[in-house]
PDB file of C-alpha atoms and ligand atoms in Angstrom:
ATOM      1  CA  UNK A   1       1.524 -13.644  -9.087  1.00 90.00           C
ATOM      2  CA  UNK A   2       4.513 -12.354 -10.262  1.00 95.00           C
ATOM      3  CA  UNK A   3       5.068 -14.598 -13.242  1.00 94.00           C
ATOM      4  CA  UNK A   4       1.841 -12.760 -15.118  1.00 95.00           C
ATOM      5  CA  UNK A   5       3.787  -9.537 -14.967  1.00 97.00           C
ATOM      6  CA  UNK A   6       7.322 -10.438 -16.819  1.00 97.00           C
ATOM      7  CA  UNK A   7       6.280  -8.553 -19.904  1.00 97.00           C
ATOM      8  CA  UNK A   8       6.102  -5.236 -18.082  1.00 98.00           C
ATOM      9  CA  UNK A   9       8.955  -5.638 -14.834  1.00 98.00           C
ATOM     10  CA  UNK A  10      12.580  -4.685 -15.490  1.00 98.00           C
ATOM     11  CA  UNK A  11      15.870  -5.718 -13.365  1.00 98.00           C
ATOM     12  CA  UNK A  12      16.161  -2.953 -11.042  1.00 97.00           C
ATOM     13  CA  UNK A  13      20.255  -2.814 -11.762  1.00 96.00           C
ATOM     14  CA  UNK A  14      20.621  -3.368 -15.192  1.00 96.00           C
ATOM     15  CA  UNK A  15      16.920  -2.600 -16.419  1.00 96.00           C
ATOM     16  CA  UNK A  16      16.800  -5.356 -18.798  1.00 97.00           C
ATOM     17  CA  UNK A  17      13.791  -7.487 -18.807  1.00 97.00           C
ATOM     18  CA  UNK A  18      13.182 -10.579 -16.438  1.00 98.00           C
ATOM     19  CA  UNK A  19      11.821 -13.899 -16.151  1.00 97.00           C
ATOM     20  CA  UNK A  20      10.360 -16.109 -13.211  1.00 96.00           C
ATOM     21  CA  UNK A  21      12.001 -19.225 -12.466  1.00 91.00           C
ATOM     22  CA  UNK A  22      11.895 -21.708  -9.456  1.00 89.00           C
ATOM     23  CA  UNK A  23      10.439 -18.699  -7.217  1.00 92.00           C
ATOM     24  CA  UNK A  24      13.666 -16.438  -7.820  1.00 96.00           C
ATOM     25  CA  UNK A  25      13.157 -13.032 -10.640  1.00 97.00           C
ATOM     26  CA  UNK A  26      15.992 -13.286 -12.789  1.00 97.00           C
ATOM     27  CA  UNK A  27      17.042 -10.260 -15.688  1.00 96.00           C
ATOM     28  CA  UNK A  28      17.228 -11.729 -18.694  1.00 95.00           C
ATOM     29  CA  UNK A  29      20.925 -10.117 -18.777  1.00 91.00           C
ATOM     30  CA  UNK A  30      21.608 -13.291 -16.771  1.00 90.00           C
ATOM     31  CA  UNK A  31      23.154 -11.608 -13.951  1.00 93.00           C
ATOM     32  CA  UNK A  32      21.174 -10.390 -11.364  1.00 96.00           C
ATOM     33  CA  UNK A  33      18.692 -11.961  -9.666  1.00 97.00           C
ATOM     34  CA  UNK A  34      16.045 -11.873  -6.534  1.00 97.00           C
ATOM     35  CA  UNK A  35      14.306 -14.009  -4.443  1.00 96.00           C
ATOM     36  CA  UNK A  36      10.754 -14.090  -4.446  1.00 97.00           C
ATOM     37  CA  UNK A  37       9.621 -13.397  -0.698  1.00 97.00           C
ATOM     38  CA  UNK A  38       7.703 -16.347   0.937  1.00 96.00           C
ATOM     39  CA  UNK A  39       4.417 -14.091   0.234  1.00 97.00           C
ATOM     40  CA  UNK A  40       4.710 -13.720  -2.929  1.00 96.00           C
ATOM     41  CA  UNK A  41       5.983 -10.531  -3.422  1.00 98.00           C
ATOM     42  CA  UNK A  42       9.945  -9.596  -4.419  1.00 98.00           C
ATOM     43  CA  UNK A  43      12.330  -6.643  -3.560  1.00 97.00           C
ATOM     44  CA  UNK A  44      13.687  -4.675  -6.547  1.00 97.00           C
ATOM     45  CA  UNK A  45      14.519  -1.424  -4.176  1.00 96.00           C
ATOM     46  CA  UNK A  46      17.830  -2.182  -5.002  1.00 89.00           C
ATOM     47  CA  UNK A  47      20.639   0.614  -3.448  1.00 83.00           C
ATOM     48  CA  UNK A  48      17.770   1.834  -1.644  1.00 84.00           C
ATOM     49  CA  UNK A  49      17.349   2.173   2.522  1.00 83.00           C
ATOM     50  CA  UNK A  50      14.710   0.220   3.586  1.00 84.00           C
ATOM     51  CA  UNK A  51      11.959   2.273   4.247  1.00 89.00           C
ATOM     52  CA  UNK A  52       8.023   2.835   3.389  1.00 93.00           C
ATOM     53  CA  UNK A  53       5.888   2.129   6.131  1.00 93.00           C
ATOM     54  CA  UNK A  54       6.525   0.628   9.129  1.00 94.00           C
ATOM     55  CA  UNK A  55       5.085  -3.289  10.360  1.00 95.00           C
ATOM     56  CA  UNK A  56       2.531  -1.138  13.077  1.00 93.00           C
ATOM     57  CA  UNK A  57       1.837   1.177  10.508  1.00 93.00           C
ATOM     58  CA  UNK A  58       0.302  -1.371   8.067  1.00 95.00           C
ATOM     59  CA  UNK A  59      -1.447  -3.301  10.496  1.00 94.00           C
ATOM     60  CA  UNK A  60      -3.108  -0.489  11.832  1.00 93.00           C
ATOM     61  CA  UNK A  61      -3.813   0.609   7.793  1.00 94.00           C
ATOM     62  CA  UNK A  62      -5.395  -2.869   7.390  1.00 95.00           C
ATOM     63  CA  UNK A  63      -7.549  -3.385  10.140  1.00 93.00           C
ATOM     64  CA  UNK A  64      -8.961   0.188   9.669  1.00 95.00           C
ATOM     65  CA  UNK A  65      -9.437  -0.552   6.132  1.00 96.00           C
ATOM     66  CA  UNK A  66     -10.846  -3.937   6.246  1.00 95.00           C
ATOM     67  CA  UNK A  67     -13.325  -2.722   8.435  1.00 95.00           C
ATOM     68  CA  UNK A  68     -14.819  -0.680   5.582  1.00 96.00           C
ATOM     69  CA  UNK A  69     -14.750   2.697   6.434  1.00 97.00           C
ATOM     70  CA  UNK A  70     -13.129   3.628   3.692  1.00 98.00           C
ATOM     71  CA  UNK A  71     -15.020   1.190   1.268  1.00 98.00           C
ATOM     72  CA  UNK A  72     -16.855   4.296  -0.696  1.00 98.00           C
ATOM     73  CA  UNK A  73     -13.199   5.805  -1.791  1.00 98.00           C
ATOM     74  CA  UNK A  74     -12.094   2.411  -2.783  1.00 98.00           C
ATOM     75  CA  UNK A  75     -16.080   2.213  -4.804  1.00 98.00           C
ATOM     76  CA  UNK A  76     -15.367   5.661  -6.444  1.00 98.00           C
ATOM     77  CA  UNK A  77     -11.950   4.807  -7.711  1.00 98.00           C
ATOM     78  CA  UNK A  78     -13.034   1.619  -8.808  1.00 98.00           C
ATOM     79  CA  UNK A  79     -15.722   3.285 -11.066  1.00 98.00           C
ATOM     80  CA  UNK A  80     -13.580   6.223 -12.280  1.00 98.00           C
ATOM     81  CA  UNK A  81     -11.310   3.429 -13.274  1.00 98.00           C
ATOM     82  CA  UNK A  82     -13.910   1.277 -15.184  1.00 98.00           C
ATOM     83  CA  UNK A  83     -15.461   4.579 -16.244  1.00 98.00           C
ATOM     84  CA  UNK A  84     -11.468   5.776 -18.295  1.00 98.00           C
ATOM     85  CA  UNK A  85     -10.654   1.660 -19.002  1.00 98.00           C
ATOM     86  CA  UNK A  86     -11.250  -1.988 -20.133  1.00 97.00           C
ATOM     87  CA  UNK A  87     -11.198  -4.562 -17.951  1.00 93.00           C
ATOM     88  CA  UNK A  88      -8.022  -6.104 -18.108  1.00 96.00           C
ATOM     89  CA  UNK A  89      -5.748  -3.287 -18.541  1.00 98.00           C
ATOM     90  CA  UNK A  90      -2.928  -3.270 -16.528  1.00 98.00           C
ATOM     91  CA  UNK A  91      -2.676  -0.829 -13.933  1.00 98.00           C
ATOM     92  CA  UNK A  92       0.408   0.541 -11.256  1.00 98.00           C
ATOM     93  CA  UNK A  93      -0.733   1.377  -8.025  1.00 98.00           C
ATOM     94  CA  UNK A  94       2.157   3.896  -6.693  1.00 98.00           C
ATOM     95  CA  UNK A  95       2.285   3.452  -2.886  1.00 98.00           C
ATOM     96  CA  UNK A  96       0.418   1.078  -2.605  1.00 98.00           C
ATOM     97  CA  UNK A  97       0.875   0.305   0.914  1.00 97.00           C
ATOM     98  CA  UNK A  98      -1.249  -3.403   2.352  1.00 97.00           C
ATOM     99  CA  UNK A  99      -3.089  -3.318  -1.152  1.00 98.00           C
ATOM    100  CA  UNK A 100      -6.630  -2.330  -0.230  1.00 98.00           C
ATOM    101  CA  UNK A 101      -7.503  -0.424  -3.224  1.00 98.00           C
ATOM    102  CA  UNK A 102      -5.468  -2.698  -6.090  1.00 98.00           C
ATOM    103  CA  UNK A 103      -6.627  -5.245  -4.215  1.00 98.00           C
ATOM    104  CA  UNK A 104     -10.393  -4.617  -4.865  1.00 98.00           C
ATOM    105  CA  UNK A 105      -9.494  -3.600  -8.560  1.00 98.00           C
ATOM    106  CA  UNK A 106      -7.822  -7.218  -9.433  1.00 98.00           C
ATOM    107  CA  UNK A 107     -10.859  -8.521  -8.124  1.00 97.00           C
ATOM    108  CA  UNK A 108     -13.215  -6.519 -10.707  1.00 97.00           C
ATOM    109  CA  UNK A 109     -10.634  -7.574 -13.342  1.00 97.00           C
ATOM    110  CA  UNK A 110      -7.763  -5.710 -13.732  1.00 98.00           C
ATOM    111  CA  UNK A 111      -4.398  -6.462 -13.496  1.00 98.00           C
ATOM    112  CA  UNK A 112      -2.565  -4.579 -11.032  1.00 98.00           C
ATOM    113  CA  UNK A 113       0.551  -4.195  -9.988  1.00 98.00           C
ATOM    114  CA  UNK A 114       1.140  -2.688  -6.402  1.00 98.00           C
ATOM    115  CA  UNK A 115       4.508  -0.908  -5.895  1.00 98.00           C
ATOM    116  CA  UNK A 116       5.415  -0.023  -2.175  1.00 98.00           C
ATOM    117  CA  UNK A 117       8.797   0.767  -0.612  1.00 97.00           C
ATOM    118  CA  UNK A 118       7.464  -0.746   2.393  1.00 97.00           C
ATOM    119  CA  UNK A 119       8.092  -4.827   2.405  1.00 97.00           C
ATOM    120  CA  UNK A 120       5.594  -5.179   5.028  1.00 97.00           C
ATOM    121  CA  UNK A 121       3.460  -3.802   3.060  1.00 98.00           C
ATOM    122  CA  UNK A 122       4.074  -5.109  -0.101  1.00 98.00           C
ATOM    123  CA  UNK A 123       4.103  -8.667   2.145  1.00 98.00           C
ATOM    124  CA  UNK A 124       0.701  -7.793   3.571  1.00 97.00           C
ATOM    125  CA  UNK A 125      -0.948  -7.137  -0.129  1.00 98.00           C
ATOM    126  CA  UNK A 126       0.586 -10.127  -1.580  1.00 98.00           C
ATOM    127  CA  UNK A 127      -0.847 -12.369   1.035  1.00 97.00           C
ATOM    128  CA  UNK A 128      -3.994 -11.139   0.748  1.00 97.00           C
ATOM    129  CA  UNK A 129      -4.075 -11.209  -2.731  1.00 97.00           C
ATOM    130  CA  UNK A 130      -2.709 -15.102  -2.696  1.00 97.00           C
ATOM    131  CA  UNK A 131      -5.490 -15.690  -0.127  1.00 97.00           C
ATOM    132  CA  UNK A 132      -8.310 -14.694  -2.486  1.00 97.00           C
ATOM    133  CA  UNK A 133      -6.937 -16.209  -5.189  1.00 97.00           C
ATOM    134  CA  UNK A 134      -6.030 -12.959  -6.998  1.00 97.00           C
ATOM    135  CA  UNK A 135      -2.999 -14.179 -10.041  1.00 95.00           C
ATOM    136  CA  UNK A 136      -3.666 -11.211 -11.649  1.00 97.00           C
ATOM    137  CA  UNK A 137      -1.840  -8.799  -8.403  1.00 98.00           C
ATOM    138  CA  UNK A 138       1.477  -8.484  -7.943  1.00 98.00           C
ATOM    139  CA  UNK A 139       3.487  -6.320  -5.600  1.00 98.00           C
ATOM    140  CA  UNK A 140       7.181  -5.315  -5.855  1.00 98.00           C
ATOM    141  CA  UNK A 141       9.638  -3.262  -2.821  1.00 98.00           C
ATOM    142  CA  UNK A 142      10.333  -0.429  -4.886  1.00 98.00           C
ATOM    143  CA  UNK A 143      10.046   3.753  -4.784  1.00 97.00           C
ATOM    144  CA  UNK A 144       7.562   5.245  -6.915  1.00 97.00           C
ATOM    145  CA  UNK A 145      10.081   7.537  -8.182  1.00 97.00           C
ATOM    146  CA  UNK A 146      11.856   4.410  -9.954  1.00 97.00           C
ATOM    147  CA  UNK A 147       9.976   1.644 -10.719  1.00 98.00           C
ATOM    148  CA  UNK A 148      11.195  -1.470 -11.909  1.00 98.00           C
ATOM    149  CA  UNK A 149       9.119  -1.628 -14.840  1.00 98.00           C
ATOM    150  CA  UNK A 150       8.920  -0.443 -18.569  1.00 98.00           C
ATOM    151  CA  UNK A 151       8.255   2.806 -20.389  1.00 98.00           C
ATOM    152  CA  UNK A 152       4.871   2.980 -21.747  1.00 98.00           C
ATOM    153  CA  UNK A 153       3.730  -0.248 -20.313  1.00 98.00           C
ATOM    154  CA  UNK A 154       1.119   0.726 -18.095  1.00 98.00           C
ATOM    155  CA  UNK A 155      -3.033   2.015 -19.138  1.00 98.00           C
ATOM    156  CA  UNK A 156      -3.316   3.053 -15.318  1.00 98.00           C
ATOM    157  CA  UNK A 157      -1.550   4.501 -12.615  1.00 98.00           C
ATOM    158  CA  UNK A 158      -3.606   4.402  -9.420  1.00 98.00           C
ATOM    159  CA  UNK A 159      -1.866   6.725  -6.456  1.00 98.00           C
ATOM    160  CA  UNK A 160      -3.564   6.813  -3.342  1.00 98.00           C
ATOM    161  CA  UNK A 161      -2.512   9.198  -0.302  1.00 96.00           C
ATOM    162  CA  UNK A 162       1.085   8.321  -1.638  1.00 96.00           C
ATOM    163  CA  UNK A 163       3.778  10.452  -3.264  1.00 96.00           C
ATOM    164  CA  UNK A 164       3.031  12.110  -6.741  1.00 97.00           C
ATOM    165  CA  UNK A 165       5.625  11.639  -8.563  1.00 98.00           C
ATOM    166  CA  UNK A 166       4.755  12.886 -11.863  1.00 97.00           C
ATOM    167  CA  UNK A 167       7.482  12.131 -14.242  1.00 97.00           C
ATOM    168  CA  UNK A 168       8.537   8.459 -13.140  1.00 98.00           C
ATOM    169  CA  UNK A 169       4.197   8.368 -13.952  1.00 98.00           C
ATOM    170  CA  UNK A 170       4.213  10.089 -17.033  1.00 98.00           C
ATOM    171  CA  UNK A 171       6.970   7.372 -18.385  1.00 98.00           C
ATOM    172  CA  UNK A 172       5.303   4.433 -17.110  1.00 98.00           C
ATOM    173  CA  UNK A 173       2.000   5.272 -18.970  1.00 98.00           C
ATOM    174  CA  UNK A 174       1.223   4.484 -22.343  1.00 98.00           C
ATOM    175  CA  UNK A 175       0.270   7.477 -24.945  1.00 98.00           C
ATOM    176  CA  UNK A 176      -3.280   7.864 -23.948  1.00 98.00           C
ATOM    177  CA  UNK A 177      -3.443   5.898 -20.368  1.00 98.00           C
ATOM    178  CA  UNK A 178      -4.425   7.647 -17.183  1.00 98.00           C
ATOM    179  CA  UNK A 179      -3.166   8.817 -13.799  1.00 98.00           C
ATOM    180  CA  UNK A 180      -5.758   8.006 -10.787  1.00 98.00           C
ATOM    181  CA  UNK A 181      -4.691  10.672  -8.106  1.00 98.00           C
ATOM    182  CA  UNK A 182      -6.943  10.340  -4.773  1.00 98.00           C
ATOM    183  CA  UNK A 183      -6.100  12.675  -1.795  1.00 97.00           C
ATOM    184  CA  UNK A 184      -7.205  14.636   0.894  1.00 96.00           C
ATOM    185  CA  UNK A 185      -9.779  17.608   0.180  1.00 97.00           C
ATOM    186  CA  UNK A 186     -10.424  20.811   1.837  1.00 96.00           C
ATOM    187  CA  UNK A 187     -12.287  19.574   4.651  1.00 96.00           C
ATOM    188  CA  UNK A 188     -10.680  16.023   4.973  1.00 96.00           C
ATOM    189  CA  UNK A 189     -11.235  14.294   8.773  1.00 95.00           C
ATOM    190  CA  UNK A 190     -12.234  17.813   9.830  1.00 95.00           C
ATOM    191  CA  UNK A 191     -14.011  15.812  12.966  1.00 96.00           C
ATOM    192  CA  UNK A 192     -11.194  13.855  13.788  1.00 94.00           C
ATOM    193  CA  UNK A 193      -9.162  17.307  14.164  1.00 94.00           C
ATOM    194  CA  UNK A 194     -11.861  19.350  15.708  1.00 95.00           C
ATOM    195  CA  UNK A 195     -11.644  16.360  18.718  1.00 94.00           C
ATOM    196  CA  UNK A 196      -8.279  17.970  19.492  1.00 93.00           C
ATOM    197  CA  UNK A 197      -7.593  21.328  18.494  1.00 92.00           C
ATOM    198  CA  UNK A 198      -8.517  24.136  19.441  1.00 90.00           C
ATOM    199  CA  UNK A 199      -8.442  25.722  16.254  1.00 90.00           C
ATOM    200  CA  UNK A 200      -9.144  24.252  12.615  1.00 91.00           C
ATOM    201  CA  UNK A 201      -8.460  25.204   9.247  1.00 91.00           C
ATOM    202  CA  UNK A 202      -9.251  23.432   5.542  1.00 94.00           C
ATOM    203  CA  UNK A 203      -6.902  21.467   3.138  1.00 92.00           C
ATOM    204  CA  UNK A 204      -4.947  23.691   1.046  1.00 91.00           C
ATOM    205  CA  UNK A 205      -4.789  22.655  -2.312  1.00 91.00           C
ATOM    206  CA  UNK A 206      -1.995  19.975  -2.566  1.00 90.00           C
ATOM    207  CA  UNK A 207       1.373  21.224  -4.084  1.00 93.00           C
ATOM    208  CA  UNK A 208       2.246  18.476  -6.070  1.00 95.00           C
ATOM    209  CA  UNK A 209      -0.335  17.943  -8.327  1.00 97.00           C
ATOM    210  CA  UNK A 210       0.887  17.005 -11.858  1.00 97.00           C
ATOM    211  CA  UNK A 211       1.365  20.255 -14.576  1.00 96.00           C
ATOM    212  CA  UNK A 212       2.619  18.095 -17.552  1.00 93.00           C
ATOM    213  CA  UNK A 213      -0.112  15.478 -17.377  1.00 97.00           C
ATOM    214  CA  UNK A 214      -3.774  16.892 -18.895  1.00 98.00           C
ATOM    215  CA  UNK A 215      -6.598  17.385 -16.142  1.00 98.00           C
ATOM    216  CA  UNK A 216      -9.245  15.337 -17.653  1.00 98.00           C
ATOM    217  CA  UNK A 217     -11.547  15.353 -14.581  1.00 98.00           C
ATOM    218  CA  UNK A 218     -12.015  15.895 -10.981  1.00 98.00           C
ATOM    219  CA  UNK A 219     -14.511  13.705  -8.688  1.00 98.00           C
ATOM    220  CA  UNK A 220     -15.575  14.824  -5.304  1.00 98.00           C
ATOM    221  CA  UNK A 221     -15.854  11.826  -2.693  1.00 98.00           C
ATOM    222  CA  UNK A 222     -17.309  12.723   0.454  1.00 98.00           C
ATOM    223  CA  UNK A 223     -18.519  10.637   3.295  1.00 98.00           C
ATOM    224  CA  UNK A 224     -19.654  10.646   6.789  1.00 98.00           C
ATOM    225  CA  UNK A 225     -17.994   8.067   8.909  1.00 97.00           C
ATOM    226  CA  UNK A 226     -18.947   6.634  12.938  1.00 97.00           C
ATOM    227  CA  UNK A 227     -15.884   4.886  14.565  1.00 96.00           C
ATOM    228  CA  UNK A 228     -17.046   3.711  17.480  1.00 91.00           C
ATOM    229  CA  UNK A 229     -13.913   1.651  18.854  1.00 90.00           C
ATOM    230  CA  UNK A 230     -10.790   3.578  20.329  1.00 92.00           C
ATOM    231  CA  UNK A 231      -8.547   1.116  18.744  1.00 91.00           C
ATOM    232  CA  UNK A 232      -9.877   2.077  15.021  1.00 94.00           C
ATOM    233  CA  UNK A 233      -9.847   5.867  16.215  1.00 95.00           C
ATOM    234  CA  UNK A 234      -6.193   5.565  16.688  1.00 92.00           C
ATOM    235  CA  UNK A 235      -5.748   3.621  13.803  1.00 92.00           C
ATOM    236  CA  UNK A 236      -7.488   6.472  11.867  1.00 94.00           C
ATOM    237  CA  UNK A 237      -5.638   9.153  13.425  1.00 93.00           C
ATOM    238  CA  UNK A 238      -1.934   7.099  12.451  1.00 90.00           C
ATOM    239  CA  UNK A 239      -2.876   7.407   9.240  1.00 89.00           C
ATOM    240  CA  UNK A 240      -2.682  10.895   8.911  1.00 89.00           C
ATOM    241  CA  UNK A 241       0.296  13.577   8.760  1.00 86.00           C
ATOM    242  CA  UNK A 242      -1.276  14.879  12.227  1.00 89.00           C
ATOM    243  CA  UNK A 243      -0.045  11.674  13.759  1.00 88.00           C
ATOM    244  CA  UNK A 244       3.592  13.161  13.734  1.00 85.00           C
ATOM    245  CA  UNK A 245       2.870  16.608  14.619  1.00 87.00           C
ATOM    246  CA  UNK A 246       0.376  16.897  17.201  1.00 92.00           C
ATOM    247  CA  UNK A 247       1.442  17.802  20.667  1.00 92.00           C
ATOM    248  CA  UNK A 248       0.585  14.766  23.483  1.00 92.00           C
ATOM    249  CA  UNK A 249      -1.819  17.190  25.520  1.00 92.00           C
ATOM    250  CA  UNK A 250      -4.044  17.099  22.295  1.00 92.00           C
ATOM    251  CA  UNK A 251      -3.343  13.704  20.932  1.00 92.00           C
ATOM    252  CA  UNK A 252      -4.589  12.190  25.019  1.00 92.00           C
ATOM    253  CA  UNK A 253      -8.058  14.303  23.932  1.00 92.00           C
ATOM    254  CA  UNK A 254      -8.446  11.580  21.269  1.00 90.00           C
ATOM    255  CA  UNK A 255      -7.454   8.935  23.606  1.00 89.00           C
ATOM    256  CA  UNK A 256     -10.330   9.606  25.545  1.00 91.00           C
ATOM    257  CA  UNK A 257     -12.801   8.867  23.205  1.00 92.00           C
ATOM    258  CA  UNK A 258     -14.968   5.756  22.527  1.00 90.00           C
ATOM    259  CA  UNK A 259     -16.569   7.190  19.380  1.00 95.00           C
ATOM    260  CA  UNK A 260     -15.679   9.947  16.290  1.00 96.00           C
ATOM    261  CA  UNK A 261     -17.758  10.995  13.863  1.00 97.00           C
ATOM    262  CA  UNK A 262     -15.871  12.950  10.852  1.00 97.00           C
ATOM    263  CA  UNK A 263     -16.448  13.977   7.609  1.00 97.00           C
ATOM    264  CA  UNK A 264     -14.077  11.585   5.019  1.00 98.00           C
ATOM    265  CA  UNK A 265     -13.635  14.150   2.118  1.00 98.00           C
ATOM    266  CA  UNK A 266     -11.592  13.237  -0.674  1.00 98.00           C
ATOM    267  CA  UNK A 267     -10.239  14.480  -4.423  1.00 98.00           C
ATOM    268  CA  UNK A 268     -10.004  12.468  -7.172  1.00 98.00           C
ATOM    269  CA  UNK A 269      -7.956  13.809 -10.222  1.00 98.00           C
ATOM    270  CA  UNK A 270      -7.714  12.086 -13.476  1.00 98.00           C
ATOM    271  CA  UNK A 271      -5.133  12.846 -15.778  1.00 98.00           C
ATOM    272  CA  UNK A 272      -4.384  11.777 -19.430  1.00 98.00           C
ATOM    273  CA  UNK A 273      -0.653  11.214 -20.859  1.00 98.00           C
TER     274      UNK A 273
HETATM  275  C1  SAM B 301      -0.516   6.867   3.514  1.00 96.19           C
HETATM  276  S1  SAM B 301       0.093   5.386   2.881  1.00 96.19           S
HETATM  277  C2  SAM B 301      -1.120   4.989   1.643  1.00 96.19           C
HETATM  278  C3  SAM B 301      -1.121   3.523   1.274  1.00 96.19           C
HETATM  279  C4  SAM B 301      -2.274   3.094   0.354  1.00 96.19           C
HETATM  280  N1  SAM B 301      -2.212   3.732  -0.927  1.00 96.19           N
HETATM  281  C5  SAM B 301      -3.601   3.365   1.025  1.00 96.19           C
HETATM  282  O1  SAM B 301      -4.177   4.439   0.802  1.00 96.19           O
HETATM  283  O2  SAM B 301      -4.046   2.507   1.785  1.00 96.19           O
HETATM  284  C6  SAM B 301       1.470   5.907   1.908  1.00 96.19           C
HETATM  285  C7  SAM B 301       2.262   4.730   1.350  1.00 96.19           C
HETATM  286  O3  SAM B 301       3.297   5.261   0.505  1.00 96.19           O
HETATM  287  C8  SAM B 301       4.480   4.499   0.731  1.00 96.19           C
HETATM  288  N2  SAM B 301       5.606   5.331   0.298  1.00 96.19           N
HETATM  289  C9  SAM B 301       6.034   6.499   0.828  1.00 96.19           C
HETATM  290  N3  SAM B 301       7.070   6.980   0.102  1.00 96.19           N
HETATM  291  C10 SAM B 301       7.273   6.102  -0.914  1.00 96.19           C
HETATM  292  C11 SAM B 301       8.195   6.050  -1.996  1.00 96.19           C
HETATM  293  N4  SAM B 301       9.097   7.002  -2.225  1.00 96.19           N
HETATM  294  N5  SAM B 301       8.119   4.995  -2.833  1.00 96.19           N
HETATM  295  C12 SAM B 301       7.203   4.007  -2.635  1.00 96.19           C
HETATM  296  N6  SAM B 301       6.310   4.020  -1.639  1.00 96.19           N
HETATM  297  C13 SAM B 301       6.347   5.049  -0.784  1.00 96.19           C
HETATM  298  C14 SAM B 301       4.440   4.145   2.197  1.00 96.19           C
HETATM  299  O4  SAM B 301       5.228   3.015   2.498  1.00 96.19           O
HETATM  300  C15 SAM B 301       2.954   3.896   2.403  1.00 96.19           C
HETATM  301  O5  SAM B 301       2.633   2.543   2.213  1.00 96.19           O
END
């Protein structure tokens, strides 16, 4: 619910602070103001193109998600954040696309704050959040790289398969608070592309990983999934970068099949401000 975050969100235009009245976000410079979405969620991507990810996109996200394959990621995260921070603290999640993971962290306590540029997203995530009765989540439109909210106002930033974007981050944090980076590792839905290529190599290291933030600690999450419906294999596969750059000959080897099994192999980096 968006009225529980109006000590941390800032007018997009004029980056004063804001208030919540009568289901419209108003600066407190009395002069701009924005509807709050039917859902629950508002867009502050002000003199920005719409963009984020597309309406398929998220509903193939969600109904992969929902159907728990990934619920040991979202269980690691959730400890790594309980293990660096008190319930209650406020965290960011940067990208957060339908909500899945701030989603499940609201519900252990925190209070989270989803930031997409995608409104169908963001409209997904609110929902769901409204649905389980979740006033501590909030979602705004918005790119990571400038987000309508405060210096120094966040404990957490949670960033999952979403851009890095260290800086915008590093000013959102408070002196001491954490960055929650979870990514692809070296051999990341290696199954998934040994089903259609003919060749297959590891994850390089990423290249954006933060260098002013400290490296507190790195987890390893690795998993074993079975998808055994063609529908979720696709869904899996449009999740990836591979999605965009695989040729159709290869891509129809995945449509043939009724069942994958992959390795799920993930890095999670924690970093201090
Ligand atoms: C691969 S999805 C991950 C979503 C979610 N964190 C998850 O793992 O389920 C990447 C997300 O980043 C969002 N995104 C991409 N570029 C962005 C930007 N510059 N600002 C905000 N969101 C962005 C997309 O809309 C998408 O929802």
């Amino acid at each position: 619910m968006l009225s529980a975050f109006t000590d941390i969100l800032t007018c997009p235009v004029c980056k004063n602070g804001v208030s919540v009245e009568d289901g419209t976000l108003c600066c407190l410079g009395g002069k701009h103001r924005f509807d709050v979405a039917r859902e629950g969620y508002v867009n502050l991507a002000v003199g920005h193109a719409p963009g984020g990810d597309s309406k398929q996109a998220i509903a193939a996200r969600t109904s992969f998600l929902q159907k728990g394959y990934y619920a040991p990621a979202a269980s690691a995260l959730e400890q790594a954040v309980q293990d660096y921070l008190p319930a209650g603290a406020t965290l960011i999640d940067a990208g957060c696309g339908q909500g899945y993971y701030d989603g499940r962290l609201a519900a252990k306590g925190f209070r989270t704050l989803g930031v997409d540029l995608s409104k169908f997203g963001c409209a997904r995530a609110a929902k769901d959040a409204s649905a389980a009765g979740l006033d501590h989540a909030a979602y705004a439109v918005a790119s990571v790289y400038t987000m309508p909210v405060h210096d120094a106002c966040a404990d957490g930033v949670v960033n999952v398969f979403a851009p890095c974007a260290e800086q915008e981050y590093a000013r959102v944090l408070k002196d001491g608070g954490y960055l929650f980076l979870l990514g692809a590792g070296p051999q990341h839905l290696m199954g998934l592309k040994r089903a259609m290529y003919e060749n297959t190599y590891q994850n390089a290291e990423r290249a954006d990983l933060p260098t002013a933030l400290q490296l507190v600690e790195t987890r390893s999450v690795r998993f074993e999934i079975t998808v055994e419906v063609q529908n979720d294999i696709e869904a899996l596969f449009s999740m990836t970068p591979y999605y965009w750059r695989t040729s159709e000959a290869d891509k129809s080897k995945l449509a043939q099949l009724n069942t994958l099994t992959t390795e799920v192999d993930m890095l999670l980096y924690i970093y201090r401000k």
